[in-house]
mmCIF file of C-alpha atoms and ligand atoms in Angstrom:
data_model
loop_
_atom_site.group_PDB
_atom_site.id
_atom_site.type_symbol
_atom_site.label_atom_id
_atom_site.label_comp_id
_atom_site.label_asym_id
_atom_site.label_seq_id
_atom_site.Cartn_x
_atom_site.Cartn_y
_atom_site.Cartn_z
ATOM 1 C CA UNK O 1 -25.658 26.593 -12.984
ATOM 2 C CA UNK O 2 -22.524 23.995 -12.514
ATOM 3 C CA UNK O 3 -21.118 23.610 -9.290
ATOM 4 C CA UNK O 4 -17.307 22.636 -8.889
ATOM 5 C CA UNK O 5 -18.009 20.159 -5.808
ATOM 6 C CA UNK O 6 -15.242 19.947 -3.807
ATOM 7 C CA UNK O 7 -14.096 15.912 -2.815
ATOM 8 C CA UNK O 8 -13.404 14.640 0.980
ATOM 9 C CA UNK O 9 -9.557 14.564 -0.325
ATOM 10 C CA UNK O 10 -8.999 17.544 -2.595
ATOM 11 C CA UNK O 11 -7.073 20.026 -0.441
ATOM 12 C CA UNK O 12 -6.501 23.726 -0.305
ATOM 13 C CA UNK O 13 -3.541 23.891 -1.956
ATOM 14 C CA UNK O 14 -0.991 25.548 0.491
ATOM 15 C CA UNK O 15 -1.252 22.389 2.782
ATOM 16 C CA UNK O 16 -0.200 19.737 -0.180
ATOM 17 C CA UNK O 17 3.631 19.391 -0.608
ATOM 18 C CA UNK O 18 5.204 21.308 -3.806
ATOM 19 C CA UNK O 19 5.369 19.047 -6.353
ATOM 20 C CA UNK O 20 8.611 20.054 -7.319
ATOM 21 C CA UNK O 21 9.923 17.547 -4.387
ATOM 22 C CA UNK O 22 9.238 14.915 -6.639
ATOM 23 C CA UNK O 23 10.839 16.448 -10.004
ATOM 24 C CA UNK O 24 13.075 14.265 -11.709
ATOM 25 C CA UNK O 25 16.366 15.798 -10.182
ATOM 26 C CA UNK O 26 17.657 16.458 -13.213
ATOM 27 C CA UNK O 27 14.598 18.428 -15.033
ATOM 28 C CA UNK O 28 15.303 20.783 -11.679
ATOM 29 C CA UNK O 29 18.327 20.981 -12.338
ATOM 30 C CA UNK O 30 18.073 22.522 -15.998
ATOM 31 C CA UNK O 31 15.577 24.252 -14.381
ATOM 32 C CA UNK O 32 17.470 26.276 -11.963
ATOM 33 C CA UNK O 33 19.653 27.069 -14.933
ATOM 34 C CA UNK O 34 22.617 24.721 -13.832
ATOM 35 C CA UNK O 35 24.112 25.182 -17.085
ATOM 36 C CA UNK O 36 27.792 25.071 -16.086
ATOM 37 C CA UNK O 37 27.638 22.334 -14.121
ATOM 38 C CA UNK O 38 25.598 20.110 -16.537
ATOM 39 C CA UNK O 39 28.682 18.488 -18.421
ATOM 40 C CA UNK O 40 29.716 16.542 -15.159
ATOM 41 C CA UNK O 41 26.055 15.467 -13.841
ATOM 42 C CA UNK O 42 25.305 13.656 -17.054
ATOM 43 C CA UNK O 43 28.157 10.901 -16.476
ATOM 44 C CA UNK O 44 27.376 10.618 -12.208
ATOM 45 C CA UNK O 45 23.896 10.138 -12.944
ATOM 46 C CA UNK O 46 24.619 7.304 -15.667
ATOM 47 C CA UNK O 47 27.675 5.612 -13.645
ATOM 48 C CA UNK O 48 25.383 5.978 -10.713
ATOM 49 C CA UNK O 49 22.268 4.276 -12.506
ATOM 50 C CA UNK O 50 24.591 1.472 -14.207
ATOM 51 C CA UNK O 51 25.196 0.120 -10.852
ATOM 52 C CA UNK O 52 21.577 0.862 -9.589
ATOM 53 C CA UNK O 53 20.587 -1.269 -12.584
ATOM 54 C CA UNK O 54 23.161 -4.237 -12.073
ATOM 55 C CA UNK O 55 20.918 -4.623 -8.611
ATOM 56 C CA UNK O 56 17.701 -3.657 -9.373
ATOM 57 C CA UNK O 57 16.859 -3.612 -13.362
ATOM 58 C CA UNK O 58 14.148 -1.603 -12.332
ATOM 59 C CA UNK O 59 15.495 1.029 -10.561
ATOM 60 C CA UNK O 60 15.413 3.225 -13.706
ATOM 61 C CA UNK O 61 12.053 3.776 -13.836
ATOM 62 C CA UNK O 62 11.792 6.050 -10.640
ATOM 63 C CA UNK O 63 10.879 8.089 -9.546
ATOM 64 C CA UNK O 64 7.831 8.075 -11.900
ATOM 65 C CA UNK O 65 4.959 10.633 -13.387
ATOM 66 C CA UNK O 66 2.661 11.849 -10.618
ATOM 67 C CA UNK O 67 -0.664 11.371 -10.648
ATOM 68 C CA UNK O 68 -2.363 14.146 -9.502
ATOM 69 C CA UNK O 69 -5.873 12.898 -9.589
ATOM 70 C CA UNK O 70 -5.095 11.705 -5.667
ATOM 71 C CA UNK O 71 -3.964 14.634 -3.833
ATOM 72 C CA UNK O 72 -3.812 14.888 -0.423
ATOM 73 C CA UNK O 73 -5.204 17.680 2.480
ATOM 74 C CA UNK O 74 -2.241 17.312 4.695
ATOM 75 C CA UNK O 75 1.368 17.396 4.219
ATOM 76 C CA UNK O 76 3.552 14.466 3.026
ATOM 77 C CA UNK O 77 5.042 12.966 5.935
ATOM 78 C CA UNK O 78 9.150 13.185 6.006
ATOM 79 C CA UNK O 79 10.400 10.052 4.575
ATOM 80 C CA UNK O 80 12.513 9.040 7.608
ATOM 81 C CA UNK O 81 9.437 8.115 9.510
ATOM 82 C CA UNK O 82 7.498 6.411 6.912
ATOM 83 C CA UNK O 83 10.979 4.435 6.418
ATOM 84 C CA UNK O 84 11.528 3.854 10.237
ATOM 85 C CA UNK O 85 8.354 3.357 11.969
ATOM 86 C CA UNK O 86 6.896 0.212 10.309
ATOM 87 C CA UNK O 87 4.433 -2.638 10.897
ATOM 88 C CA UNK O 88 6.142 -5.985 9.765
ATOM 89 C CA UNK O 89 5.715 -8.991 12.101
ATOM 90 C CA UNK O 90 7.420 -10.962 10.296
ATOM 91 C CA UNK O 91 11.276 -9.324 11.338
ATOM 92 C CA UNK O 92 9.386 -8.245 14.870
ATOM 93 C CA UNK O 93 6.493 -7.236 16.683
ATOM 94 C CA UNK O 94 7.283 -3.495 17.309
ATOM 95 C CA UNK O 95 8.473 -0.821 15.175
ATOM 96 C CA UNK O 96 12.057 -0.637 14.752
ATOM 97 C CA UNK O 97 11.868 -3.628 12.300
ATOM 98 C CA UNK O 98 13.459 -1.600 9.322
ATOM 99 C CA UNK O 99 17.633 -3.204 10.162
ATOM 100 C CA UNK O 100 15.915 -6.193 10.150
ATOM 101 C CA UNK O 101 14.101 -6.496 6.991
ATOM 102 C CA UNK O 102 17.618 -5.736 5.441
ATOM 103 C CA UNK O 103 17.818 -9.695 5.451
ATOM 104 C CA UNK O 104 15.223 -10.134 2.860
ATOM 105 C CA UNK O 105 16.484 -10.889 -0.483
ATOM 106 C CA UNK O 106 14.337 -9.358 -3.154
ATOM 107 C CA UNK O 107 16.040 -11.060 -6.200
ATOM 108 C CA UNK O 108 15.014 -13.823 -8.071
ATOM 109 C CA UNK O 109 11.265 -12.957 -6.486
ATOM 110 C CA UNK O 110 8.313 -14.394 -8.758
ATOM 111 C CA UNK O 111 4.749 -13.982 -8.133
ATOM 112 C CA UNK O 112 2.412 -17.218 -8.813
ATOM 113 C CA UNK O 113 -0.828 -16.078 -9.665
ATOM 114 C CA UNK O 114 -3.206 -19.051 -8.860
ATOM 115 C CA UNK O 115 -6.872 -20.319 -7.969
ATOM 116 C CA UNK O 116 -10.224 -19.540 -9.978
ATOM 117 C CA UNK O 117 -7.846 -17.838 -13.389
ATOM 118 C CA UNK O 118 -8.024 -18.971 -16.620
ATOM 119 C CA UNK O 119 -4.261 -20.459 -16.682
ATOM 120 C CA UNK O 120 -2.407 -20.111 -13.216
ATOM 121 C CA UNK O 121 1.301 -18.827 -14.336
ATOM 122 C CA UNK O 122 4.302 -17.650 -12.301
ATOM 123 C CA UNK O 123 6.400 -14.076 -13.618
ATOM 124 C CA UNK O 124 8.953 -12.799 -12.240
ATOM 125 C CA UNK O 125 8.929 -9.898 -10.791
ATOM 126 C CA UNK O 126 11.091 -7.274 -12.587
ATOM 127 C CA UNK O 127 9.005 -9.039 -15.887
ATOM 128 C CA UNK O 128 5.127 -7.726 -14.095
ATOM 129 C CA UNK O 129 7.033 -4.248 -13.601
ATOM 130 C CA UNK O 130 8.057 -3.468 -16.995
ATOM 131 C CA UNK O 131 4.514 -4.490 -18.109
ATOM 132 C CA UNK O 132 2.739 -2.564 -15.801
ATOM 133 C CA UNK O 133 1.975 1.427 -16.143
ATOM 134 C CA UNK O 134 3.754 2.892 -13.298
ATOM 135 C CA UNK O 135 2.770 6.328 -11.933
ATOM 136 C CA UNK O 136 3.388 8.639 -8.423
ATOM 137 C CA UNK O 137 0.637 8.795 -6.477
ATOM 138 C CA UNK O 138 -0.091 10.598 -2.697
ATOM 139 C CA UNK O 139 -1.938 8.763 -0.795
ATOM 140 C CA UNK O 140 -3.363 8.894 2.752
ATOM 141 C CA UNK O 141 -2.050 5.796 5.692
ATOM 142 C CA UNK O 142 -4.643 5.190 8.740
ATOM 143 C CA UNK O 143 -3.570 1.729 10.716
ATOM 144 C CA UNK O 144 -6.210 0.969 12.925
ATOM 145 C CA UNK O 145 -3.149 1.374 15.958
ATOM 146 C CA UNK O 146 -4.750 5.169 15.291
ATOM 147 C CA UNK O 147 -1.328 6.551 13.850
ATOM 148 C CA UNK O 148 -1.213 7.905 10.013
ATOM 149 C CA UNK O 149 0.607 8.733 7.365
ATOM 150 C CA UNK O 150 0.585 10.500 4.483
ATOM 151 C CA UNK O 151 3.559 9.220 1.345
ATOM 152 C CA UNK O 152 3.937 9.114 -2.341
ATOM 153 C CA UNK O 153 3.563 5.351 -3.268
ATOM 154 C CA UNK O 154 4.440 4.586 -6.787
ATOM 155 C CA UNK O 155 2.996 1.636 -8.317
ATOM 156 C CA UNK O 156 0.443 0.634 -10.283
ATOM 157 C CA UNK O 157 -3.564 0.465 -10.702
ATOM 158 C CA UNK O 158 -4.458 -3.264 -9.042
ATOM 159 C CA UNK O 159 -6.518 -3.047 -12.025
ATOM 160 C CA UNK O 160 -4.256 -3.619 -14.366
ATOM 161 C CA UNK O 161 -2.453 -6.858 -12.181
ATOM 162 C CA UNK O 162 -6.159 -8.235 -12.070
ATOM 163 C CA UNK O 163 -6.556 -8.150 -15.810
ATOM 164 C CA UNK O 164 -2.723 -9.838 -16.011
ATOM 165 C CA UNK O 165 -4.026 -12.686 -13.749
ATOM 166 C CA UNK O 166 -7.452 -13.320 -15.972
ATOM 167 C CA UNK O 167 -9.647 -14.702 -13.155
ATOM 168 C CA UNK O 168 -13.014 -16.602 -13.934
ATOM 169 C CA UNK O 169 -16.152 -14.668 -13.540
ATOM 170 C CA UNK O 170 -17.088 -16.665 -10.728
ATOM 171 C CA UNK O 171 -14.062 -15.702 -9.289
ATOM 172 C CA UNK O 172 -15.140 -12.890 -6.123
ATOM 173 C CA UNK O 173 -12.382 -12.520 -4.076
ATOM 174 C CA UNK O 174 -8.501 -12.098 -4.361
ATOM 175 C CA UNK O 175 -6.009 -13.084 -2.129
ATOM 176 C CA UNK O 176 -2.434 -12.055 -1.069
ATOM 177 C CA UNK O 177 0.165 -13.656 0.566
ATOM 178 C CA UNK O 178 3.094 -13.113 1.931
ATOM 179 C CA UNK O 179 6.516 -14.627 1.284
ATOM 180 C CA UNK O 180 7.709 -17.092 4.273
ATOM 181 C CA UNK O 181 10.975 -17.983 5.308
ATOM 182 C CA UNK O 182 11.679 -18.522 8.733
ATOM 183 C CA UNK O 183 15.168 -18.414 8.278
ATOM 184 C CA UNK O 184 15.095 -15.076 7.398
ATOM 185 C CA UNK O 185 12.283 -13.424 9.331
ATOM 186 C CA UNK O 186 12.742 -14.556 12.826
ATOM 187 C CA UNK O 187 9.091 -13.475 13.182
ATOM 188 C CA UNK O 188 8.298 -16.247 11.465
ATOM 189 C CA UNK O 189 10.041 -18.188 14.035
ATOM 190 C CA UNK O 190 7.588 -17.685 16.544
ATOM 191 C CA UNK O 191 4.318 -20.373 15.683
ATOM 192 C CA UNK O 192 1.291 -18.940 17.802
ATOM 193 C CA UNK O 193 1.295 -16.084 14.690
ATOM 194 C CA UNK O 194 -0.535 -17.842 11.573
ATOM 195 C CA UNK O 195 1.744 -17.175 8.764
ATOM 196 C CA UNK O 196 2.513 -16.746 6.002
ATOM 197 C CA UNK O 197 0.708 -13.754 6.537
ATOM 198 C CA UNK O 198 -2.332 -13.189 4.157
ATOM 199 C CA UNK O 199 -5.189 -10.954 3.476
ATOM 200 C CA UNK O 200 -7.746 -10.484 0.686
ATOM 201 C CA UNK O 201 -10.307 -8.379 -0.756
ATOM 202 C CA UNK O 202 -13.351 -8.624 -3.355
ATOM 203 C CA UNK O 203 -12.941 -8.715 -6.710
ATOM 204 C CA UNK O 204 -15.019 -5.259 -6.690
ATOM 205 C CA UNK O 205 -12.327 -3.767 -3.945
ATOM 206 C CA UNK O 206 -9.354 -5.192 -6.197
ATOM 207 C CA UNK O 207 -10.783 -3.528 -9.192
ATOM 208 C CA UNK O 208 -11.751 0.021 -7.652
ATOM 209 C CA UNK O 209 -9.584 2.750 -8.813
ATOM 210 C CA UNK O 210 -8.070 3.987 -5.766
ATOM 211 C CA UNK O 211 -6.395 0.461 -5.503
ATOM 212 C CA UNK O 212 -3.454 -0.004 -5.719
ATOM 213 C CA UNK O 213 0.246 -2.169 -5.688
ATOM 214 C CA UNK O 214 3.304 -0.407 -4.822
ATOM 215 C CA UNK O 215 6.975 -0.981 -5.991
ATOM 216 C CA UNK O 216 8.368 2.526 -5.001
ATOM 217 C CA UNK O 217 7.816 4.681 -2.102
ATOM 218 C CA UNK O 218 9.758 8.522 -2.585
ATOM 219 C CA UNK O 219 10.892 8.135 -6.111
ATOM 220 C CA UNK O 220 12.531 4.693 -5.132
ATOM 221 C CA UNK O 221 11.934 1.110 -5.223
ATOM 222 C CA UNK O 222 10.140 0.311 -2.547
ATOM 223 C CA UNK O 223 12.424 0.044 0.871
ATOM 224 C CA UNK O 224 12.423 -4.015 2.429
ATOM 225 C CA UNK O 225 10.988 -2.373 5.461
ATOM 226 C CA UNK O 226 7.904 -0.951 3.810
ATOM 227 C CA UNK O 227 7.283 -4.802 1.961
ATOM 228 C CA UNK O 228 9.691 -4.636 -1.139
ATOM 229 C CA UNK O 229 9.585 -5.859 -3.703
ATOM 230 C CA UNK O 230 5.529 -5.318 -3.917
ATOM 231 C CA UNK O 231 2.903 -5.036 -1.442
ATOM 232 C CA UNK O 232 -0.800 -3.273 -1.713
ATOM 233 C CA UNK O 233 -2.046 -0.460 -0.746
ATOM 234 C CA UNK O 234 -5.744 0.611 -0.135
ATOM 235 C CA UNK O 235 -6.214 3.813 1.430
ATOM 236 C CA UNK O 236 -9.527 3.518 2.864
ATOM 237 C CA UNK O 237 -9.337 0.991 4.539
ATOM 238 C CA UNK O 238 -6.389 -0.034 7.641
ATOM 239 C CA UNK O 239 -3.294 -0.981 7.545
ATOM 240 C CA UNK O 240 -3.630 -4.237 8.283
ATOM 241 C CA UNK O 241 -5.085 -4.853 5.157
ATOM 242 C CA UNK O 242 -1.989 -4.262 3.019
ATOM 243 C CA UNK O 243 -0.077 -7.254 2.549
ATOM 244 C CA UNK O 244 3.730 -6.364 1.958
ATOM 245 C CA UNK O 245 6.477 -8.982 -0.268
ATOM 246 C CA UNK O 246 3.966 -10.562 -2.387
ATOM 247 C CA UNK O 247 4.646 -13.584 -3.483
ATOM 248 C CA UNK O 248 0.987 -15.315 -4.764
ATOM 249 C CA UNK O 249 -2.066 -13.955 -5.605
ATOM 250 C CA UNK O 250 -4.912 -16.358 -5.220
ATOM 251 C CA UNK O 251 -8.408 -16.102 -6.606
ATOM 252 C CA UNK O 252 -11.601 -17.721 -5.201
ATOM 253 C CA UNK O 253 -15.558 -17.384 -4.463
ATOM 254 C CA UNK O 254 -15.077 -18.049 -0.437
ATOM 255 C CA UNK O 255 -14.401 -14.637 1.923
ATOM 256 C CA UNK O 256 -10.934 -15.412 2.979
ATOM 257 C CA UNK O 257 -10.134 -14.936 6.835
ATOM 258 C CA UNK O 258 -6.464 -12.712 7.029
ATOM 259 C CA UNK O 259 -3.792 -13.200 9.456
ATOM 260 C CA UNK O 260 -5.789 -10.439 12.242
ATOM 261 C CA UNK O 261 -8.731 -12.104 11.524
ATOM 262 C CA UNK O 262 -7.196 -15.355 12.299
ATOM 263 C CA UNK O 263 -5.510 -14.268 15.265
ATOM 264 C CA UNK O 264 -8.471 -12.045 17.235
ATOM 265 C CA UNK O 265 -11.483 -12.412 14.719
ATOM 266 C CA UNK O 266 -13.219 -10.304 17.844
ATOM 267 C CA UNK O 267 -10.855 -6.770 17.066
ATOM 268 C CA UNK O 268 -9.924 -7.527 12.818
ATOM 269 C CA UNK O 269 -12.793 -8.401 10.323
ATOM 270 C CA UNK O 270 -12.290 -8.667 6.343
ATOM 271 C CA UNK O 271 -13.908 -5.244 5.785
ATOM 272 C CA UNK O 272 -11.239 -3.271 8.083
ATOM 273 C CA UNK O 273 -12.569 0.140 5.941
ATOM 274 C CA UNK O 274 -11.662 3.367 8.268
ATOM 275 C CA UNK O 275 -14.543 4.764 10.763
ATOM 276 C CA UNK O 276 -13.817 7.342 13.030
ATOM 277 C CA UNK O 277 -17.318 6.164 14.528
ATOM 278 C CA UNK O 278 -16.183 2.346 15.240
ATOM 279 C CA UNK O 279 -14.206 2.094 17.917
ATOM 280 C CA UNK O 280 -11.819 -0.627 18.227
ATOM 281 C CA UNK O 281 -12.892 -3.014 21.042
ATOM 282 C CA UNK O 282 -9.782 -1.586 23.391
ATOM 283 C CA UNK O 283 -9.224 2.111 22.192
ATOM 284 C CA UNK O 284 -11.106 5.063 19.603
ATOM 285 C CA UNK O 285 -10.746 5.397 16.153
ATOM 286 C CA UNK O 286 -11.895 8.987 16.068
ATOM 287 C CA UNK O 287 -8.676 10.578 16.028
ATOM 288 C CA UNK O 288 -5.160 9.609 14.517
ATOM 289 C CA UNK O 289 -1.557 10.389 15.858
ATOM 290 C CA UNK O 290 0.136 12.185 12.518
ATOM 291 C CA UNK O 291 3.759 10.298 12.175
ATOM 292 C CA UNK O 292 6.393 13.100 11.807
ATOM 293 C CA UNK O 293 4.416 15.711 14.131
ATOM 294 C CA UNK O 294 3.143 16.143 17.589
ATOM 295 C CA UNK O 295 -0.312 16.570 16.123
ATOM 296 C CA UNK O 296 -3.777 14.012 16.673
ATOM 297 C CA UNK O 297 -6.120 15.277 13.875
ATOM 298 C CA UNK O 298 -9.894 13.695 13.128
ATOM 299 C CA UNK O 299 -9.776 10.460 11.331
ATOM 300 C CA UNK O 300 -12.552 10.954 8.298
ATOM 301 C CA UNK O 301 -14.993 7.684 6.792
ATOM 302 C CA UNK O 302 -13.236 5.650 4.458
ATOM 303 C CA UNK O 303 -10.039 7.921 5.465
ATOM 304 C CA UNK O 304 -11.340 10.547 3.463
ATOM 305 C CA UNK O 305 -12.007 8.356 0.421
ATOM 306 C CA UNK O 306 -15.577 8.721 0.409
ATOM 307 C CA UNK O 307 -16.733 9.232 -3.092
ATOM 308 C CA UNK O 308 -14.113 6.311 -4.608
ATOM 309 C CA UNK O 309 -15.525 3.784 -2.342
ATOM 310 C CA UNK O 310 -18.828 4.707 -0.703
ATOM 311 C CA UNK O 311 -20.643 3.047 -4.286
ATOM 312 C CA UNK O 312 -18.428 -0.084 -2.841
ATOM 313 C CA UNK O 313 -20.607 -0.719 0.603
ATOM 314 C CA UNK O 314 -24.126 -0.198 -1.110
ATOM 315 C CA UNK O 315 -27.013 -2.712 0.299
ATOM 316 C CA UNK O 316 -23.788 -3.979 2.840
ATOM 317 C CA UNK O 317 -25.695 -2.510 5.750
ATOM 318 C CA UNK O 318 -25.509 -5.526 8.093
ATOM 319 C CA UNK O 319 -22.903 -6.604 7.371
ATOM 320 C CA UNK O 320 -19.732 -6.131 10.188
ATOM 321 C CA UNK O 321 -18.376 -3.778 7.794
ATOM 322 C CA UNK O 322 -15.681 -1.556 9.889
ATOM 323 C CA UNK O 323 -13.972 -3.337 12.400
HETATM 324 N N1 LIG K 401 3.002 -9.385 5.551
HETATM 325 C C1 LIG K 401 2.617 -8.274 6.421
HETATM 326 N N2 LIG K 401 2.767 -7.140 6.006
HETATM 327 C C2 LIG K 401 1.438 -6.205 6.575
HETATM 328 C C3 LIG K 401 2.179 -6.197 8.401
HETATM 329 C C4 LIG K 401 2.961 -7.719 8.503
HETATM 330 O O1 LIG K 401 3.250 -7.652 9.813
HETATM 331 N N3 LIG K 401 3.396 -8.451 7.412
HETATM 332 N N4 LIG K 401 1.622 -5.212 9.319
HETATM 333 C C5 LIG K 401 0.505 -4.613 8.229
HETATM 334 C C6 LIG K 401 0.258 -3.665 9.130
HETATM 335 S S1 LIG K 401 -0.828 -3.689 10.758
HETATM 336 C C7 LIG K 401 0.920 -2.151 8.712
HETATM 337 S S2 LIG K 401 -0.174 -1.000 9.772
HETATM 338 C C8 LIG K 401 0.850 -1.863 7.565
HETATM 339 C C9 LIG K 401 2.517 -0.893 7.369
HETATM 340 O O2 LIG K 401 3.086 -0.743 6.390
HETATM 341 P P1 LIG K 401 4.356 0.311 6.152
HETATM 342 O O3 LIG K 401 5.184 -0.313 7.235
HETATM 343 O O4 LIG K 401 5.015 0.767 4.962
HETATM 344 O O5 LIG K 401 3.838 1.889 7.188
HETATM 345 O O6 LIG K 401 1.382 -3.394 6.748
HETATM 346 C C10 LIG K 401 0.194 -3.862 6.857
HETATM 347 N N5 LIG K 401 0.955 -5.073 6.142
HETATM 348 MO MO1 LIG K 402 -1.408 -1.768 11.567
#
């Protein structure tokens, strides 16, 4: 008998946010039969698009089509919560850095691919995005501080970027580095932090289908406070791994030591896979506070993405896997 196995992240439909929220607004207007008003809409929309394009040549790529393979078991976090409660130590060690982050200039922006690659290359962000297959994915997100959210990222599979970079077969790790500019990022003037912010993945993790380069959020280009113009998301790992505002991607055969591990290796390690059973030395990871609600919910192994990623860690039982 053929039994459909329900994977951990698959939800009862009723708990999901209606996809229609993310449908193109013009399509919605049409579907709702706003035939009379339609004459006025194209002009306004095109004018806005033209203005947006001048500031951001990728603006027209949003919203992208949603990839329905990645489902949620909970409601999408309200946009205002996901974009006003942030960790971005470059702009301060508290959550309210959204205002300060607006000082970051994201054009022009280049990304350098270096280290163990066939040929190092530096590419303009806008050129890279245009080469990549943009899509929207609903992912859960779990910070090591035990708060969580569920958001629609727009971006492309990290695997596509790795293929673009053409690493040597001997490369085992990918290291991501955030911009360094203490003039705009006051946190970077605090010399006791190991700037610039970096962290890395194994190449096997980076080419797992879940690993995603995010360039957008809620159907729009990524807000600066969330890591514009490009950050990565690995939803089965704690948030601190997920480097924002990336300027450099290096391939290497040595395991990198990331920002938080450099700062406090007794509390933060390389793998950082979400695990409710392994407490942080100072607090439990068994449950999480859901942003934008009063709820606390149980935390899931690999943040609910076990079926996608458990194979990556076979035979690694002796590693310090989850802290
Ligand atoms: N460059 C940089 N990247 C970073 C951080 C940071 O301080 N600097 N904080 C990390 C942490 S701890 C978390 S939880 C997430 C927060 O992402 P969000 O603000 O988009 O929710 O970004 C991660 N990436
Ligand atoms: Mo975090």
